[in-house]
XYZ file of C-alpha atoms in Angstrom:
513
model
C 40.862 40.845 -32.210
C 42.174 37.794 -31.281
C 39.572 37.572 -28.730
C 37.110 37.359 -31.375
C 34.656 34.361 -31.444
C 32.334 33.231 -34.499
C 28.652 34.131 -33.389
C 25.331 33.067 -34.899
C 23.725 35.620 -36.185
C 20.985 33.839 -38.739
C 19.791 30.113 -37.791
C 17.969 28.091 -39.478
C 15.491 25.802 -38.550
C 13.133 25.958 -35.270
C 11.173 23.831 -33.104
C 8.015 23.887 -35.467
C 9.980 24.329 -38.508
C 12.843 22.646 -40.607
C 13.327 25.839 -42.756
C 12.730 28.879 -40.960
C 15.402 31.534 -40.629
C 15.707 32.875 -36.720
C 18.092 36.230 -36.479
C 19.840 36.164 -33.167
C 19.514 39.916 -32.465
C 22.076 39.868 -29.294
C 24.591 39.201 -31.767
C 23.500 41.813 -33.998
C 23.524 44.068 -31.432
C 27.054 42.851 -30.268
C 28.776 42.987 -33.092
C 27.231 46.375 -34.934
C 27.514 48.176 -31.294
C 31.198 47.845 -31.482
C 31.840 49.821 -34.451
C 33.152 53.265 -33.737
C 30.736 56.431 -34.001
C 30.676 57.973 -37.577
C 32.454 54.694 -39.220
C 31.128 53.149 -42.460
C 30.693 49.436 -42.603
C 31.681 47.147 -44.964
C 30.563 43.336 -45.046
C 32.636 40.728 -46.462
C 31.392 37.267 -46.791
C 31.919 34.060 -48.581
C 29.415 31.936 -50.291
C 29.581 28.250 -51.769
C 29.413 24.825 -52.162
C 29.976 23.459 -48.897
C 32.777 21.416 -48.372
C 34.746 23.883 -50.956
C 37.050 25.314 -48.440
C 34.790 28.239 -47.264
C 35.856 28.113 -43.248
C 39.635 27.573 -43.565
C 39.483 30.620 -45.946
C 37.935 32.659 -43.433
C 40.293 31.414 -41.189
C 42.863 33.022 -42.877
C 41.024 36.460 -43.490
C 40.642 36.601 -40.092
C 44.532 35.988 -39.505
C 45.546 38.933 -42.560
C 42.865 41.034 -40.753
C 44.472 41.005 -37.226
C 48.116 41.039 -38.701
C 46.525 44.486 -40.525
C 44.970 45.569 -37.451
C 48.603 45.266 -35.667
C 50.766 46.900 -38.444
C 48.654 48.963 -40.271
C 47.265 48.281 -43.775
C 50.095 49.857 -45.777
C 52.660 47.666 -44.120
C 50.670 43.862 -44.737
C 53.619 41.762 -46.189
C 53.103 37.691 -46.661
C 54.364 37.817 -42.768
C 50.590 37.471 -41.983
C 50.851 33.712 -42.431
C 53.009 32.702 -39.857
C 53.000 35.626 -37.859
C 50.993 34.047 -34.995
C 52.861 30.902 -35.355
C 53.836 28.353 -37.965
C 50.689 26.542 -37.143
C 47.059 27.607 -38.037
C 45.505 26.048 -35.235
C 42.642 28.415 -34.837
C 39.092 26.930 -35.771
C 41.112 23.754 -36.785
C 38.870 20.851 -35.812
C 40.721 18.447 -37.167
C 41.418 17.039 -33.616
C 37.709 17.770 -32.631
C 39.419 20.588 -30.112
C 38.831 23.501 -32.582
C 42.146 24.710 -31.751
C 41.888 25.390 -28.032
C 44.850 27.256 -26.851
C 45.209 30.039 -29.916
C 43.005 32.455 -31.195
C 39.092 31.655 -31.702
C 37.966 31.317 -35.478
C 35.365 29.784 -37.963
C 35.409 26.393 -37.298
C 37.350 23.925 -40.291
C 37.993 20.391 -40.667
C 38.956 18.312 -43.640
C 36.226 15.586 -44.988
C 32.718 15.534 -46.019
C 30.367 16.654 -42.988
C 30.055 20.235 -43.524
C 30.873 22.771 -40.421
C 28.209 26.076 -40.744
C 24.792 25.772 -40.786
C 22.934 29.322 -41.126
C 24.554 32.250 -41.738
C 27.917 33.252 -38.876
C 29.097 36.442 -38.267
C 32.879 37.026 -36.709
C 32.407 39.305 -33.236
C 34.963 41.941 -34.007
C 34.951 44.167 -36.453
C 38.232 45.121 -38.205
C 38.868 48.840 -38.758
C 40.791 48.692 -42.480
C 41.340 51.442 -44.989
C 38.960 51.306 -48.008
C 39.914 51.625 -51.683
C 39.195 55.685 -51.211
C 40.926 56.043 -48.729
C 38.207 55.913 -45.989
C 38.435 54.067 -42.799
C 36.064 51.227 -42.459
C 34.768 48.734 -40.152
C 34.804 45.184 -41.827
C 32.087 42.529 -40.877
C 32.876 38.876 -41.943
C 30.448 36.468 -42.252
C 30.384 32.904 -43.022
C 27.145 30.781 -44.432
C 25.832 27.662 -44.835
C 27.575 25.311 -47.404
C 25.028 25.427 -50.900
C 23.970 22.853 -52.821
C 24.295 19.730 -50.170
C 22.433 16.518 -49.619
C 20.509 17.684 -46.735
C 19.366 21.467 -47.797
C 16.156 21.948 -50.394
C 17.317 24.513 -53.313
C 14.435 26.817 -51.638
C 16.588 27.345 -48.559
C 19.491 27.279 -50.456
C 18.479 30.294 -52.542
C 17.484 31.953 -48.941
C 20.845 31.847 -47.799
C 22.602 32.646 -50.946
C 19.756 35.595 -51.011
C 20.079 37.305 -47.935
C 23.842 36.890 -47.936
C 23.695 38.690 -50.950
C 21.012 41.677 -49.433
C 23.728 42.310 -46.111
C 26.889 41.652 -48.093
C 29.215 45.075 -49.706
C 31.472 42.244 -50.857
C 30.682 38.457 -51.916
C 32.888 35.937 -52.219
C 31.721 33.163 -54.179
C 33.528 30.066 -53.768
C 33.795 27.704 -56.203
C 35.669 24.379 -57.068
C 38.327 24.153 -60.392
C 36.212 26.154 -62.567
C 33.303 28.716 -63.276
C 30.807 25.963 -64.273
C 27.674 26.688 -65.791
C 25.508 24.739 -63.173
C 27.521 27.561 -60.396
C 25.591 30.183 -62.436
C 22.480 28.705 -63.141
C 21.677 27.231 -59.538
C 21.493 31.049 -59.200
C 19.432 31.911 -61.799
C 15.946 31.580 -59.703
C 17.250 34.050 -57.278
C 18.843 36.600 -59.622
C 15.267 36.577 -61.217
C 14.212 38.054 -58.360
C 16.621 40.303 -57.872
C 16.848 41.633 -61.418
C 13.223 42.389 -60.516
C 13.925 43.822 -57.263
C 16.829 46.114 -58.838
C 14.394 47.413 -61.721
C 11.698 48.334 -58.767
C 14.307 50.183 -56.664
C 15.243 52.204 -59.611
C 11.621 53.304 -60.451
C 11.709 54.103 -56.562
C 15.211 55.726 -56.594
C 13.888 57.945 -59.072
C 10.892 58.648 -57.415
C 12.632 59.455 -54.073
C 14.994 62.295 -55.866
C 11.710 63.892 -56.963
C 10.742 63.789 -53.572
C 13.470 64.498 -52.366
C 13.502 67.626 -54.206
C 9.973 68.747 -53.946
C 11.096 68.900 -50.025
C 13.885 71.245 -50.070
C 12.121 73.450 -52.243
C 9.353 73.570 -50.059
C 11.270 73.813 -47.120
C 12.960 77.029 -48.644
C 9.454 78.476 -49.322
C 8.620 78.284 -45.826
C 12.003 79.884 -44.920
C 11.130 82.548 -47.316
C 7.805 82.863 -45.642
C 8.717 82.896 -42.288
C 10.991 85.594 -43.261
C 8.334 87.867 -44.311
C 5.934 87.259 -41.622
C 8.900 88.258 -38.615
C 9.127 91.441 -40.425
C 5.815 92.622 -40.228
C 5.590 91.150 -36.519
C 8.845 92.747 -35.636
C 7.415 96.085 -34.331
C 4.267 93.917 -32.507
C 6.623 91.447 -30.951
C 8.755 94.531 -29.380
C 6.145 95.516 -27.723
C 4.885 92.216 -26.276
C 6.174 91.134 -22.748
C 9.429 88.790 -22.918
C 6.800 85.953 -22.644
C 8.139 84.690 -18.962
C 5.058 84.497 -17.826
C 3.285 82.527 -21.040
C 2.916 78.878 -21.291
C 5.759 77.395 -23.606
C 4.621 77.195 -27.269
C 7.430 76.079 -29.880
C 5.124 75.589 -32.618
C 4.007 72.105 -31.656
C 1.448 72.103 -34.671
C 3.541 69.644 -36.889
C 4.432 71.613 -40.092
C 2.162 70.622 -43.124
C 3.542 68.095 -44.852
C 4.536 68.984 -48.795
C 2.404 67.621 -50.836
C 4.047 64.536 -52.854
C 4.304 65.450 -56.571
C 3.927 63.596 -59.697
C 6.284 61.460 -61.210
C 9.114 63.621 -62.895
C 8.274 63.630 -67.165
C 11.945 64.076 -67.319
C 14.504 61.523 -68.566
C 15.569 60.007 -65.339
C 19.102 59.303 -65.067
C 19.797 54.995 -64.633
C 20.057 54.341 -61.090
C 23.568 51.122 -60.705
C 22.752 47.805 -59.815
C 21.353 46.839 -56.498
C 24.379 45.087 -54.732
C 27.707 45.776 -55.241
C 30.563 43.561 -55.492
C 30.514 39.524 -56.648
C 33.775 37.625 -56.492
C 34.082 34.250 -58.282
C 37.206 32.789 -56.163
C 37.824 29.344 -58.132
C 39.533 27.043 -55.928
C 42.342 24.551 -56.929
C 43.110 26.191 -60.658
C 45.966 24.330 -62.350
C 46.371 26.174 -65.139
C 49.250 28.661 -63.117
C 52.776 28.110 -63.457
C 55.507 28.722 -60.469
C 57.276 30.859 -62.846
C 54.353 33.763 -63.827
C 54.451 36.819 -62.216
C 51.911 38.434 -60.735
C 50.711 40.349 -63.985
C 50.460 37.372 -65.859
C 48.303 35.358 -63.468
C 45.822 38.910 -62.887
C 45.478 39.265 -66.752
C 44.739 35.157 -66.744
C 42.035 35.691 -64.589
C 40.552 38.959 -66.165
C 40.706 36.552 -69.385
C 38.624 33.886 -67.258
C 36.026 35.923 -66.130
C 35.354 37.508 -70.042
C 35.040 34.120 -71.808
C 32.636 32.947 -68.694
C 30.265 35.728 -69.105
C 30.747 36.437 -72.799
C 27.473 36.311 -74.581
C 25.980 32.859 -75.676
C 23.685 31.556 -78.366
C 21.434 29.636 -75.863
C 18.537 32.302 -74.851
C 18.539 30.956 -71.034
C 22.415 30.808 -70.617
C 22.746 34.521 -72.405
C 19.405 35.555 -69.896
C 21.723 34.203 -66.751
C 24.725 36.122 -67.662
C 22.479 39.363 -68.425
C 21.051 39.109 -64.885
C 24.699 38.639 -62.871
C 25.325 41.738 -64.990
C 22.130 43.637 -64.106
C 22.650 42.881 -60.024
C 26.019 43.663 -59.409
C 27.978 46.820 -59.901
C 31.257 45.285 -60.225
C 32.166 41.281 -60.922
C 36.030 39.919 -60.909
C 37.346 36.509 -60.926
C 40.133 34.980 -58.097
C 41.804 32.536 -58.964
C 43.523 29.825 -56.304
C 45.850 27.093 -57.027
C 45.217 23.706 -54.787
C 46.694 24.289 -51.072
C 48.571 20.635 -51.140
C 46.621 17.338 -50.713
C 47.800 17.404 -46.688
C 45.707 20.479 -46.162
C 42.514 18.596 -47.419
C 43.373 15.525 -45.131
C 41.615 14.765 -41.975
C 44.743 14.944 -39.956
C 45.722 17.982 -41.216
C 47.622 19.874 -37.891
C 47.347 23.428 -39.608
C 51.324 23.777 -40.713
C 51.894 26.442 -42.800
C 54.985 24.598 -44.323
C 52.739 21.648 -45.441
C 50.959 24.570 -47.717
C 52.165 24.868 -51.351
C 54.018 27.546 -51.821
C 51.992 29.117 -55.187
C 48.975 28.557 -53.020
C 50.330 30.868 -50.179
C 51.366 33.570 -53.145
C 48.053 33.552 -54.458
C 45.858 33.945 -51.337
C 48.365 37.103 -50.246
C 47.192 38.223 -53.441
C 43.602 37.890 -52.683
C 43.474 39.571 -49.317
C 45.589 42.528 -51.081
C 42.625 42.561 -53.715
C 39.621 42.433 -51.228
C 40.891 44.520 -48.333
C 43.307 46.856 -50.465
C 41.856 47.542 -53.593
C 38.343 46.753 -53.738
C 36.608 47.496 -50.348
C 33.873 49.860 -50.208
C 31.317 50.566 -47.442
C 27.686 48.829 -48.131
C 25.488 51.205 -49.715
C 21.715 51.090 -49.992
C 20.548 53.660 -52.643
C 24.022 54.971 -53.401
C 24.595 56.081 -49.275
C 26.989 54.490 -46.953
C 25.304 52.788 -44.133
C 26.559 53.265 -40.476
C 26.286 50.074 -38.117
C 23.103 51.130 -36.805
C 21.750 51.499 -39.897
C 23.476 48.235 -41.059
C 21.910 46.497 -38.312
C 18.227 48.026 -39.272
C 18.617 46.620 -42.503
C 19.427 43.232 -41.726
C 16.377 43.225 -39.182
C 14.743 43.844 -41.933
C 15.712 41.608 -44.664
C 16.397 38.655 -41.678
C 11.990 38.886 -41.398
C 11.230 38.397 -44.771
C 13.339 35.161 -44.468
C 11.180 34.057 -41.451
C 10.158 31.242 -43.562
C 13.302 30.022 -45.164
C 11.917 27.273 -47.993
C 9.967 30.596 -49.608
C 11.815 33.135 -51.528
C 10.098 36.501 -50.821
C 8.967 38.458 -53.730
C 10.112 41.599 -55.235
C 8.051 43.658 -54.023
C 8.440 42.201 -50.091
C 12.158 43.147 -50.263
C 11.436 46.335 -51.918
C 9.029 47.585 -48.996
C 11.719 45.558 -46.844
C 14.362 48.132 -47.623
C 12.229 51.288 -47.212
C 10.862 50.196 -43.836
C 14.711 50.045 -42.919
C 15.161 53.419 -44.593
C 12.281 55.239 -43.277
C 13.410 53.941 -39.804
C 16.969 55.000 -40.568
C 16.070 58.609 -41.514
C 13.838 59.095 -38.697
C 16.777 57.879 -36.188
C 19.498 60.272 -38.047
C 16.606 63.243 -37.816
C 16.310 62.715 -33.979
C 20.086 62.556 -33.668
C 20.853 65.614 -35.732
C 17.649 67.196 -33.247
C 19.434 66.350 -30.351
C 22.718 67.699 -31.351
C 21.121 70.810 -32.462
C 19.744 71.331 -29.349
C 22.379 70.381 -27.040
C 24.712 72.937 -28.451
C 22.370 75.570 -28.070
C 21.318 74.991 -24.655
C 22.668 71.491 -23.114
C 22.507 71.228 -19.779
C 26.160 71.942 -18.582
C 28.061 74.997 -17.563
C 29.284 77.701 -20.195
C 26.258 77.390 -22.468
C 24.869 80.601 -22.791
C 21.159 81.590 -21.402
C 18.624 81.736 -23.528
C 15.515 84.061 -23.619
C 12.439 82.122 -23.844
C 11.707 83.690 -27.231
C 15.179 82.695 -28.085
C 14.531 79.367 -27.011
C 11.403 78.601 -28.345
C 13.126 79.784 -31.912
C 15.815 76.818 -31.127
C 13.371 74.635 -30.751
C 11.353 74.999 -33.760
C 14.435 75.585 -36.116
C 15.959 72.164 -34.774
C 12.251 70.769 -35.085
C 12.447 71.594 -39.161
C 15.538 70.941 -39.463
C 15.086 67.031 -38.228
C 11.981 67.094 -40.482
C 13.374 68.527 -43.428
C 16.193 65.748 -43.147
C 13.885 63.009 -42.864
C 11.589 64.682 -45.966
C 14.728 64.561 -48.204
C 15.451 60.657 -46.957
C 12.108 58.970 -46.272
C 11.229 59.051 -49.663
C 10.990 54.632 -50.182
C 7.682 53.007 -50.203
C 4.039 53.296 -48.888
C 2.945 56.997 -48.142
C 1.328 55.915 -45.099
C 4.369 53.752 -43.787
C 6.271 57.419 -44.633
C 4.023 59.117 -42.560
C 4.061 56.793 -39.623
C 7.670 57.350 -39.279
C 7.567 60.988 -39.677
C 5.031 61.395 -36.948
C 7.257 59.302 -34.807
C 9.929 61.357 -35.063
C 7.871 64.471 -34.007
C 6.708 62.687 -30.799
C 10.581 61.648 -30.331
C 11.608 65.491 -31.293
C 8.686 66.416 -28.456
C 9.881 63.775 -25.963
C 13.843 65.149 -26.558
C 12.448 68.730 -26.147
C 10.786 68.258 -22.899
C 13.548 66.535 -21.569
C 15.753 68.743 -22.290
C 13.673 71.888 -20.689
C 13.587 69.483 -17.496
C 17.255 69.822 -17.435
C 17.676 73.230 -17.739
C 14.720 73.559 -14.968
C 17.085 71.295 -12.474
C 20.546 72.828 -13.287
C 22.116 74.821 -10.429
C 21.085 78.715 -10.580
C 24.633 79.476 -11.468
C 25.369 77.545 -14.353
C 21.872 78.724 -16.235
C 23.711 82.173 -16.370
C 27.187 80.304 -17.694
């Protein structure tokens, strides 16, 4: 883990447009490719105003996660702050060398000049036990500071919006208090996200109906096939075994079940489109040294309730309603000032210079985020694998190619649907390949199948893959779903032909086990 490094995931600006967003796909593939197969992914990001300590916080997060990886989640103590040394040299750019000789990190320094531009990702995912006991791969994001004198509000909205779309746990870093302008600055983005959420609810309801219809159609198809098989049983018995017949696994694509109309029954309310938003208040000055952890936690909850309580002014109340509509869970953590020595340009990273109360509270924050609140990234209620996350990131980054203009809600929904359909096709094809490999893989010990049996296996695997696709790929335009389904059919044919070629090329002795 110490060999990791920060990678530019999203770059702001190119040779022709200062505000264009460009995704570095090689860096995306490098990170997601390191996630073990079958492991779900959580994405933790930090956003907020520039020069408010985001990158320094992320350096502490990386130090904590490296320690947790070494000792195990359940054995993490506050020793993580000093285990790698009594100085936080990693990422320290106060001396201009970013901590050369120590572990890499996100770069940080004192002063007014911003450090991070665009969106940066840590190259190594960390394996952490989530809130429900499932092992998750944690991907960590750093974002460009918002609300500076150089970045237009349109670009600021896009940075916040894109990081929100990618994250399962977003930390909104603010100074001193949650000011009203901290909320109002997000209002334009939240308004579009609220609309996106409503559209996603409708799409999800329709998707559930389509999935149910697909399952029912498949069950009826199987019933009809069984009846037909009984009718043809005697005829099939009289036929030859087909060894000289042309191979035919029923290539003609099964008829797609007709899409039903929208269910008239009452629909269950879908959850908000995004998961966790954590307000992290820096330099909080109302903690006493002798306060217990429980008392501080109660103060945090009370403070958030006060900030989000209903307001008489329509615009203030509307913003609070939008926040609640966009995120499944809202929480707040208060961090006292780390000490004035830490904010100076001459700070060399000495842990001893950090105020004890800050160290106590930042340890609580790490346990709060990575032990109590961590969940996999969800889209439509389904947890994502690394490959699935990568498809969504590509789709979302494409929406923000023009970084000065925030995409419309319909565009966001279509991008989500496109990635969902791509993921559905990929998962279905993978299941098809696994089924066929188990039935007739080109390896010793696999039982020989007669032509009729092999044809049935191919058809069964293909139909199962199409059913899996039909029940998952239910968002977006019908034409786009049909294109993705046709791609799956072609992919299954290519895999079938490849499997047949491997069978033919096997040594004669291994074809019979």
